[in-house]
Short mmCIF file of C-alpha atoms and ligand atoms in Angstrom, two decimals:
data_model
loop_
_atom_site.label_atom_id
_atom_site.label_comp_id
_atom_site.label_asym_id
_atom_site.label_seq_id
_atom_site.Cartn_x
_atom_site.Cartn_y
_atom_site.Cartn_z
CA UNK A 1 21.58 -17.60 21.37
CA UNK A 2 18.87 -18.20 18.73
CA UNK A 3 19.71 -16.96 15.23
CA UNK A 4 18.18 -13.50 14.77
CA UNK A 5 15.45 -13.21 12.14
CA UNK A 6 17.02 -11.45 9.16
CA UNK A 7 14.62 -11.49 6.19
CA UNK A 8 15.85 -10.86 2.67
CA UNK A 9 12.66 -10.82 0.59
CA UNK A 10 10.10 -8.04 0.52
CA UNK A 11 6.77 -7.35 -1.07
CA UNK A 12 4.99 -4.12 -2.02
CA UNK A 13 1.41 -3.43 -3.05
CA UNK A 14 0.71 -0.77 -5.65
CA UNK A 15 -1.92 0.34 -8.11
CA UNK A 16 -2.49 -1.82 -11.21
CA UNK A 17 -0.04 -0.61 -13.84
CA UNK A 18 2.24 1.16 -11.32
CA UNK A 19 4.65 -1.79 -10.98
CA UNK A 20 7.21 -0.41 -13.46
CA UNK A 21 7.20 3.07 -11.94
CA UNK A 22 7.49 1.61 -8.43
CA UNK A 23 10.55 -0.38 -9.53
CA UNK A 24 11.97 2.71 -11.23
CA UNK A 25 11.48 4.75 -8.08
CA UNK A 26 13.14 2.11 -5.89
CA UNK A 27 16.04 1.61 -8.30
CA UNK A 28 17.04 5.15 -7.33
CA UNK A 29 15.96 5.31 -3.70
CA UNK A 30 16.76 1.75 -2.58
CA UNK A 31 19.34 0.32 -5.00
CA UNK A 32 19.97 -2.59 -2.61
CA UNK A 33 16.66 -4.08 -3.85
CA UNK A 34 16.33 -6.36 -6.88
CA UNK A 35 12.84 -6.85 -8.34
CA UNK A 36 11.66 -10.48 -8.31
CA UNK A 37 8.13 -11.97 -8.76
CA UNK A 38 5.58 -9.42 -9.92
CA UNK A 39 1.89 -9.33 -10.81
CA UNK A 40 -0.30 -6.30 -11.59
CA UNK A 41 -0.54 -4.45 -8.29
CA UNK A 42 1.94 -6.67 -6.44
CA UNK A 43 5.75 -6.68 -6.61
CA UNK A 44 8.40 -8.59 -4.66
CA UNK A 45 12.04 -7.70 -4.17
CA UNK A 46 15.22 -9.29 -2.88
CA UNK A 47 17.63 -7.34 -0.70
CA UNK A 48 21.29 -7.70 -1.65
CA UNK A 49 21.98 -8.78 1.97
CA UNK A 50 19.73 -9.97 4.83
CA UNK A 51 18.05 -7.15 6.71
CA UNK A 52 19.71 -6.79 10.11
CA UNK A 53 17.11 -4.45 11.61
CA UNK A 54 13.67 -5.46 10.25
CA UNK A 55 11.80 -3.36 12.85
CA UNK A 56 13.25 -0.18 11.43
CA UNK A 57 13.13 -1.06 7.73
CA UNK A 58 10.80 1.08 5.59
CA UNK A 59 10.36 1.00 1.84
CA UNK A 60 10.84 4.58 0.63
CA UNK A 61 8.30 4.54 -2.20
CA UNK A 62 5.53 6.94 -3.20
CA UNK A 63 3.88 4.18 -5.22
CA UNK A 64 3.93 1.49 -2.48
CA UNK A 65 0.57 1.44 -0.72
CA UNK A 66 1.95 -0.96 1.80
CA UNK A 67 4.97 -3.24 2.07
CA UNK A 68 6.57 -5.85 4.29
CA UNK A 69 8.73 -8.96 4.42
CA UNK A 70 7.89 -12.17 2.60
CA UNK A 71 7.17 -15.35 4.54
CA UNK A 72 6.16 -17.62 1.65
CA UNK A 73 3.10 -18.50 -0.38
CA UNK A 74 0.50 -21.25 -0.58
CA UNK A 75 -1.59 -22.68 -3.40
CA UNK A 76 -4.80 -24.67 -3.22
CA UNK A 77 -8.43 -24.84 -4.24
CA UNK A 78 -10.16 -24.69 -0.83
CA UNK A 79 -10.03 -21.86 1.68
CA UNK A 80 -9.64 -24.20 4.61
CA UNK A 81 -6.69 -26.04 2.99
CA UNK A 82 -4.97 -22.79 2.09
CA UNK A 83 -5.42 -21.49 5.64
CA UNK A 84 -4.04 -24.75 7.09
CA UNK A 85 -1.01 -24.65 4.77
CA UNK A 86 -0.35 -21.03 5.67
CA UNK A 87 0.12 -21.77 9.36
CA UNK A 88 2.50 -24.63 8.43
CA UNK A 89 4.85 -22.51 6.30
CA UNK A 90 8.38 -22.83 7.81
CA UNK A 91 9.06 -19.08 7.59
CA UNK A 92 5.71 -18.29 9.23
CA UNK A 93 6.47 -20.71 12.06
CA UNK A 94 10.01 -19.34 12.52
CA UNK A 95 8.66 -15.79 12.55
CA UNK A 96 5.95 -16.61 15.08
CA UNK A 97 8.48 -18.30 17.37
CA UNK A 98 10.51 -15.12 17.68
CA UNK A 99 7.86 -12.39 17.36
CA UNK A 100 4.65 -11.37 19.00
CA UNK A 101 2.03 -10.86 16.29
CA UNK A 102 -0.72 -8.42 17.18
CA UNK A 103 -2.77 -8.30 13.99
CA UNK A 104 -3.83 -10.03 10.80
CA UNK A 105 -4.35 -8.19 7.50
CA UNK A 106 -6.00 -10.09 4.66
CA UNK A 107 -6.76 -8.46 1.33
CA UNK A 108 -7.29 -9.31 -2.29
CA UNK A 109 -5.03 -7.96 -5.03
CA UNK A 110 -6.79 -5.18 -6.96
CA UNK A 111 -8.72 -6.40 -9.99
CA UNK A 112 -8.30 -3.21 -11.97
CA UNK A 113 -7.22 0.39 -11.60
CA UNK A 114 -9.30 2.39 -9.11
CA UNK A 115 -12.44 3.85 -10.64
CA UNK A 116 -12.26 1.58 -13.71
CA UNK A 117 -15.68 0.02 -14.44
CA UNK A 118 -16.80 0.79 -10.90
CA UNK A 119 -13.89 -0.95 -9.21
CA UNK A 120 -12.63 0.52 -5.94
CA UNK A 121 -9.87 -0.97 -3.76
CA UNK A 122 -10.80 -2.28 -0.33
CA UNK A 123 -12.37 -5.22 1.46
CA UNK A 124 -13.88 -8.03 -0.64
CA UNK A 125 -16.13 -10.94 0.25
CA UNK A 126 -13.41 -13.44 -0.67
CA UNK A 127 -10.82 -11.70 1.53
CA UNK A 128 -13.31 -11.67 4.43
CA UNK A 129 -13.96 -15.41 3.99
CA UNK A 130 -10.23 -16.14 3.77
CA UNK A 131 -9.62 -14.11 6.93
CA UNK A 132 -12.28 -16.08 8.76
CA UNK A 133 -10.68 -19.40 7.73
CA UNK A 134 -7.22 -18.19 8.74
CA UNK A 135 -8.43 -16.95 12.12
CA UNK A 136 -10.28 -20.20 12.82
CA UNK A 137 -7.05 -22.18 12.44
CA UNK A 138 -4.83 -19.62 14.15
CA UNK A 139 -2.42 -21.05 16.72
CA UNK A 140 -2.15 -17.52 18.14
CA UNK A 141 -4.87 -16.74 20.63
CA UNK A 142 -5.00 -13.02 19.81
CA UNK A 143 -5.78 -13.78 16.16
CA UNK A 144 -8.60 -16.25 16.88
CA UNK A 145 -12.05 -15.17 15.57
CA UNK A 146 -13.46 -14.20 18.97
CA UNK A 147 -10.38 -12.46 20.31
CA UNK A 148 -10.85 -8.98 21.71
CA UNK A 149 -8.15 -7.60 19.38
CA UNK A 150 -10.46 -7.60 16.34
CA UNK A 151 -9.17 -5.85 13.23
CA UNK A 152 -7.56 -2.96 15.01
CA UNK A 153 -3.80 -3.27 15.45
CA UNK A 154 -2.02 -0.94 17.85
CA UNK A 155 0.98 1.02 16.62
CA UNK A 156 4.47 -0.43 16.45
CA UNK A 157 3.42 -4.06 16.46
CA UNK A 158 3.92 -6.88 14.00
CA UNK A 159 1.08 -7.81 11.67
CA UNK A 160 0.77 -11.01 9.66
CA UNK A 161 -0.19 -10.22 6.06
CA UNK A 162 -2.05 -12.44 3.63
CA UNK A 163 -2.47 -11.10 0.11
CA UNK A 164 -4.78 -13.06 -2.16
CA UNK A 165 -2.72 -12.80 -5.35
CA UNK A 166 -5.25 -15.14 -6.95
CA UNK A 167 -8.16 -16.84 -5.22
CA UNK A 168 -6.06 -20.03 -5.16
CA UNK A 169 -2.66 -18.45 -4.48
CA UNK A 170 -2.00 -16.60 -1.26
CA UNK A 171 1.15 -14.67 -0.50
CA UNK A 172 2.13 -14.46 3.17
CA UNK A 173 4.21 -11.71 4.75
CA UNK A 174 4.54 -9.47 7.78
CA UNK A 175 5.09 -5.80 8.56
CA UNK A 176 5.34 -3.37 11.49
CA UNK A 177 2.54 -0.90 12.10
CA UNK A 178 4.91 2.04 12.09
CA UNK A 179 2.50 4.47 10.45
CA UNK A 180 -1.19 5.08 10.03
CA UNK A 181 -1.24 3.55 6.54
CA UNK A 182 0.52 0.47 7.90
CA UNK A 183 -2.55 -0.23 10.00
CA UNK A 184 -4.81 -0.41 6.92
CA UNK A 185 -4.99 -3.91 5.36
CA UNK A 186 -3.30 -3.70 1.96
CA UNK A 187 -2.67 0.02 2.60
CA UNK A 188 -6.31 0.86 1.78
CA UNK A 189 -8.44 2.83 4.24
CA UNK A 190 -11.88 1.35 4.75
CA UNK A 191 -13.94 3.97 2.94
CA UNK A 192 -17.03 3.73 0.81
CA UNK A 193 -18.44 6.35 -1.49
CA UNK A 194 -21.39 7.81 0.40
CA UNK A 195 -24.68 8.09 -1.47
CA UNK A 196 -24.65 11.88 -1.50
CA UNK A 197 -21.19 12.06 -3.13
CA UNK A 198 -21.30 13.71 -6.54
CA UNK A 199 -17.93 12.30 -7.69
CA UNK A 200 -15.43 9.65 -6.60
CA UNK A 201 -13.02 12.47 -5.78
CA UNK A 202 -14.82 12.27 -2.42
CA UNK A 203 -12.85 9.10 -1.69
CA UNK A 204 -9.56 10.67 -2.71
CA UNK A 205 -10.08 13.61 -0.39
CA UNK A 206 -11.30 11.44 2.50
CA UNK A 207 -8.22 9.24 2.15
CA UNK A 208 -5.89 12.23 1.76
CA UNK A 209 -7.20 13.75 5.00
CA UNK A 210 -6.83 10.48 6.84
CA UNK A 211 -3.30 9.77 5.54
CA UNK A 212 -1.93 13.28 5.87
CA UNK A 213 -3.34 14.01 9.34
CA UNK A 214 -3.29 17.76 8.82
CA UNK A 215 -4.47 19.45 12.01
CA UNK A 216 -7.70 20.73 10.42
CA UNK A 217 -10.45 21.77 12.78
CA UNK A 218 -14.17 22.26 12.29
CA UNK A 219 -15.10 25.74 11.16
CA UNK A 220 -11.74 26.42 9.51
CA UNK A 221 -11.62 27.44 5.86
CA UNK A 222 -10.25 25.60 2.88
CA UNK A 223 -10.02 26.64 -0.76
CA UNK A 224 -10.15 23.90 -3.38
CA UNK A 225 -8.71 24.81 -6.81
CA UNK A 226 -10.48 22.62 -9.38
CA UNK A 227 -13.54 21.75 -7.32
CA UNK A 228 -16.18 20.84 -9.94
CA UNK A 229 -18.43 18.89 -9.74
CA UNK A 230 -17.71 18.85 -6.01
CA UNK A 231 -17.00 15.38 -4.54
CA UNK A 232 -13.78 16.37 -2.79
CA UNK A 233 -15.41 19.55 -1.49
CA UNK A 234 -18.18 17.40 -0.03
CA UNK A 235 -15.60 15.36 1.91
CA UNK A 236 -14.18 18.62 3.27
CA UNK A 237 -17.67 19.89 4.12
CA UNK A 238 -18.53 16.59 5.82
CA UNK A 239 -15.42 17.06 7.92
CA UNK A 240 -16.89 20.32 9.20
CA UNK A 241 -14.83 22.76 7.14
CA UNK A 242 -16.02 25.83 5.27
CA UNK A 243 -15.17 25.34 1.62
CA UNK A 244 -14.51 27.86 -1.14
CA UNK A 245 -14.41 26.02 -4.46
CA UNK A 246 -12.62 27.66 -7.40
CA UNK A 247 -13.46 26.28 -10.83
CA UNK A 248 -14.79 27.69 -14.11
CA UNK A 249 -16.89 24.53 -14.53
CA UNK A 250 -20.32 23.82 -13.02
CA UNK A 251 -20.61 22.57 -9.47
CA UNK A 252 -23.39 20.14 -8.59
CA UNK A 253 -26.54 21.77 -7.21
CA UNK A 254 -26.45 19.75 -4.01
CA UNK A 255 -22.98 21.10 -3.22
CA UNK A 256 -24.01 24.67 -4.11
CA UNK A 257 -26.92 24.32 -1.72
CA UNK A 258 -24.62 23.69 1.24
CA UNK A 259 -24.45 26.91 3.31
CA UNK A 260 -20.79 26.21 4.08
CA UNK A 261 -19.84 26.08 0.39
CA UNK A 262 -19.03 29.04 -1.86
CA UNK A 263 -18.38 28.67 -5.56
CA UNK A 264 -15.93 31.11 -7.15
CA UNK A 265 -16.54 30.50 -10.81
CA UNK A 266 -13.16 31.33 -12.32
CA UNK A 267 -9.80 29.85 -13.20
CA UNK A 268 -7.21 29.90 -10.41
CA UNK A 269 -5.07 32.63 -12.02
CA UNK A 270 -8.08 34.93 -12.46
CA UNK A 271 -9.25 34.51 -8.87
CA UNK A 272 -8.89 37.54 -6.61
CA UNK A 273 -6.30 36.99 -3.87
CA UNK A 274 -8.92 38.30 -1.44
CA UNK A 275 -10.63 34.90 -1.72
CA UNK A 276 -7.65 33.35 0.09
CA UNK A 277 -7.61 35.75 3.05
CA UNK A 278 -8.56 34.11 6.37
CA UNK A 279 -8.18 30.70 4.73
CA UNK A 280 -6.08 28.09 6.60
CA UNK A 281 -5.95 25.22 4.11
CA UNK A 282 -5.49 24.78 0.38
CA UNK A 283 -6.47 21.83 -1.80
CA UNK A 284 -6.02 21.45 -5.54
CA UNK A 285 -7.36 18.89 -7.98
CA UNK A 286 -7.01 20.49 -11.41
CA UNK A 287 -6.69 18.40 -14.56
CA UNK A 288 -3.48 20.12 -15.59
CA UNK A 289 0.25 19.26 -15.52
CA UNK A 290 1.88 19.17 -12.04
CA UNK A 291 4.02 22.22 -12.87
CA UNK A 292 0.83 24.20 -13.60
CA UNK A 293 -0.74 23.12 -10.29
CA UNK A 294 2.44 24.11 -8.44
CA UNK A 295 2.57 27.47 -10.27
CA UNK A 296 -1.05 28.16 -9.28
CA UNK A 297 -0.42 27.19 -5.66
CA UNK A 298 2.82 29.17 -5.44
CA UNK A 299 1.01 32.28 -6.65
CA UNK A 300 -1.36 31.87 -3.69
CA UNK A 301 0.93 30.87 -0.83
CA UNK A 302 3.61 33.46 -1.63
CA UNK A 303 1.14 36.31 -1.88
CA UNK A 304 1.43 38.85 0.97
CA UNK A 305 -1.39 38.67 3.50
CA UNK A 306 -2.20 35.01 2.77
CA UNK A 307 -1.30 32.42 5.39
CA UNK A 308 -1.95 28.84 4.32
CA UNK A 309 -1.04 26.34 7.07
CA UNK A 310 -1.08 23.23 4.94
CA UNK A 311 -2.05 21.72 1.61
CA UNK A 312 -3.41 18.62 -0.06
CA UNK A 313 -2.58 18.73 -3.75
CA UNK A 314 -3.42 16.20 -6.43
CA UNK A 315 -0.63 16.07 -8.99
CA UNK A 316 -1.75 14.45 -12.23
CA UNK A 317 0.76 12.15 -13.93
CA UNK A 318 -0.06 12.09 -17.64
CA UNK A 319 3.37 10.50 -18.04
CA UNK A 320 4.70 8.18 -15.32
CA UNK A 321 8.24 9.33 -16.19
CA UNK A 322 7.36 12.37 -14.06
CA UNK A 323 8.48 10.21 -11.12
CA UNK A 324 11.99 11.51 -11.81
CA UNK A 325 10.77 15.02 -10.99
CA UNK A 326 9.27 14.17 -7.59
CA UNK A 327 12.33 15.38 -5.64
CA UNK A 328 12.12 18.72 -7.49
CA UNK A 329 8.37 19.02 -6.66
CA UNK A 330 9.14 18.45 -2.97
CA UNK A 331 12.01 20.93 -2.96
CA UNK A 332 9.83 23.53 -4.64
CA UNK A 333 7.11 23.25 -1.98
CA UNK A 334 9.74 23.30 0.78
CA UNK A 335 11.15 26.52 -0.64
CA UNK A 336 7.78 28.18 0.11
CA UNK A 337 8.28 27.46 3.83
CA UNK A 338 6.62 24.02 4.13
CA UNK A 339 9.21 21.78 5.76
CA UNK A 340 6.98 18.71 6.03
CA UNK A 341 6.23 17.57 2.48
CA UNK A 342 5.11 14.04 1.65
CA UNK A 343 4.01 12.28 -1.51
CA UNK A 344 1.85 9.18 -1.79
CA UNK A 345 -0.13 7.51 -4.49
CA UNK A 346 -3.33 7.08 -2.56
CA UNK A 347 -5.35 3.89 -2.95
CA UNK A 348 -8.19 5.98 -4.43
CA UNK A 349 -5.93 8.00 -6.72
CA UNK A 350 -5.92 7.18 -10.41
CA UNK A 351 -2.88 8.19 -12.53
CA UNK A 352 -1.93 10.87 -10.04
CA UNK A 353 -0.39 11.29 -6.61
CA UNK A 354 -1.20 13.32 -3.52
CA UNK A 355 1.19 15.88 -2.05
CA UNK A 356 0.63 16.81 1.60
CA UNK A 357 2.45 19.81 3.06
CA UNK A 358 2.65 21.43 6.47
CA UNK A 359 4.87 24.18 7.83
CA UNK A 360 6.50 21.66 10.17
CA UNK A 361 6.24 17.97 11.00
CA UNK A 362 5.37 18.80 14.61
CA UNK A 363 1.99 20.14 13.41
CA UNK A 364 0.72 16.73 12.39
CA UNK A 365 -2.42 15.67 14.18
CA UNK A 366 -2.35 13.00 16.87
CA UNK A 367 -3.88 9.79 15.60
CA UNK A 368 -6.19 8.68 18.32
CA UNK A 369 -7.91 6.02 16.26
CA UNK A 370 -4.88 4.66 14.42
CA UNK A 371 -5.41 1.12 13.28
CA UNK A 372 -9.17 1.07 13.42
CA UNK A 373 -11.13 0.14 10.33
CA UNK A 374 -14.35 2.05 10.36
CA UNK A 375 -17.15 1.83 7.85
CA UNK A 376 -18.11 4.85 5.83
CA UNK A 377 -17.02 8.15 7.14
CA UNK A 378 -19.14 10.02 4.68
CA UNK A 379 -22.20 10.65 6.81
CA UNK A 380 -22.80 14.20 7.91
CA UNK A 381 -21.82 15.86 10.10
CA UNK A 382 -18.94 13.66 11.29
CA UNK A 383 -16.78 13.49 8.22
CA UNK A 384 -13.44 11.98 7.38
CA UNK A 385 -10.09 12.51 9.03
CA UNK A 386 -10.50 15.64 11.06
CA UNK A 387 -9.81 16.51 14.65
CA UNK A 388 -12.33 17.92 17.05
CA UNK A 389 -11.01 19.80 18.91
CA UNK A 390 -7.50 20.35 17.51
CA UNK A 391 -5.02 17.95 19.05
CA UNK A 392 -1.44 18.27 20.16
CA UNK A 393 1.45 17.72 17.75
CA UNK A 394 2.74 14.22 17.17
CA UNK A 395 6.31 14.41 15.96
CA UNK A 396 6.68 10.67 15.66
CA UNK A 397 3.49 9.93 13.76
CA UNK A 398 4.43 9.19 10.18
CA UNK A 399 7.75 7.56 9.60
CA UNK A 400 7.25 7.73 5.83
CA UNK A 401 10.10 9.92 4.80
CA UNK A 402 9.70 12.60 2.18
CA UNK A 403 11.68 12.30 -1.00
C1 LIG B 501 -10.58 16.22 -11.79
S1 LIG B 501 -11.68 17.59 -11.96
C2 LIG B 501 -11.91 18.01 -10.27
C3 LIG B 501 -12.78 17.09 -9.51
C4 LIG B 501 -13.23 17.73 -8.25
N1 LIG B 501 -12.14 17.98 -7.33
C5 LIG B 501 -14.30 16.94 -7.54
O1 LIG B 501 -14.11 16.67 -6.37
O2 LIG B 501 -15.31 16.60 -8.12
C6 LIG B 501 -10.63 18.81 -12.53
C7 LIG B 501 -11.22 20.20 -12.52
O3 LIG B 501 -10.16 21.14 -12.67
C8 LIG B 501 -10.73 22.28 -13.23
N2 LIG B 501 -9.67 23.15 -13.69
C9 LIG B 501 -8.80 22.97 -14.71
N3 LIG B 501 -7.98 24.04 -14.81
C10 LIG B 501 -8.34 24.90 -13.84
C11 LIG B 501 -7.87 26.17 -13.42
N4 LIG B 501 -6.86 26.78 -14.05
N5 LIG B 501 -8.46 26.78 -12.39
C12 LIG B 501 -9.49 26.18 -11.73
N6 LIG B 501 -9.97 24.97 -12.08
C13 LIG B 501 -9.42 24.35 -13.12
C14 LIG B 501 -11.63 21.71 -14.32
O4 LIG B 501 -12.61 22.66 -14.70
C15 LIG B 501 -12.20 20.48 -13.63
O5 LIG B 501 -13.46 20.75 -13.09
#
């Protein structure tokens, strides 16, 4: 019997500056992990004992964009040499001998925090060139440049990961595509800010819709609390929804001109509850403390005659120590009758996280295009992350467990 593969080292990708809070979160939720090598946006850990069931292992972390097992690292000055070294790594060879690898994810570590000096996470020219070099030397037919598999990796398969920690230092790992986010290289959906977007909040909302897979359908209504100037509302409009934006601040003229958009110019507490009648979905992106956002949302969802099916809430984190309150946030939303509550720091979030809530997990939308990397979803009318027509429930879709 060959020795089973039982890895003991892991890696996780996070936002620049979120390393300490990621470690803090895991110290509570996965105390069997010890932090090891770390760079801004990239952290490794050692398990206190080898992992006996790597297929099932998941890192329970809001701040981990993606994660997997370590297989080694290579250093060098030329792409071709780095790619050649990678395929020679003993742990890579041992892994390939015992596992079928269906995909290759190559990405560059974030340079800065999202939105800082125009930086946005996602594909880079260097990562594309590195991927090409790696595929050219691949001993695995399905990863060769001309293979039919392309960049799309089916669900529940192994993927080989290459993270460009520095241009001349590549970290190699692997992970299972057990969730939609696990099929995005580096945990970043392939989105670009469309030209018509009035704020980068467009990206946040597009990613939130894609990650959360709420069963939104064209023509349904959503209220966004804190909508100005209107980028996130545009992503909702582009997805075919009717949007009511609540905000005392000015909304961009181009958004106001959309016949499917209505601006209610007031603060959330002053807004008539009638606005929320016949509305299926609620979003919030107010620059206030999380407890204020949750108070405002509670006052809506618990009001008689209002029936919100699901929510996408941005919770601002002026202080990262708020991580200790995440379980209380989740419990609070559950107490309103939303049993499926998840938190994630989205790739396009800044110092904030996204909370997605549904009445039950069985309502989550089927992911027909899981694993595909499509270029901008921002063009009208086919917008981001929405089902047409509504699809059947998918109880097994997201294995990411709530807090
Ligand atoms: C981060 S901005 C929202 C960005 C917006 N979602 C977009 O897509 O462009 C935060 C907004 O929250 C609004 N806001 C703050 N407190 C609010 C409240 N109590 N009710 C409604 N809006 C509020 C602010 O006026 C501000 O426009």
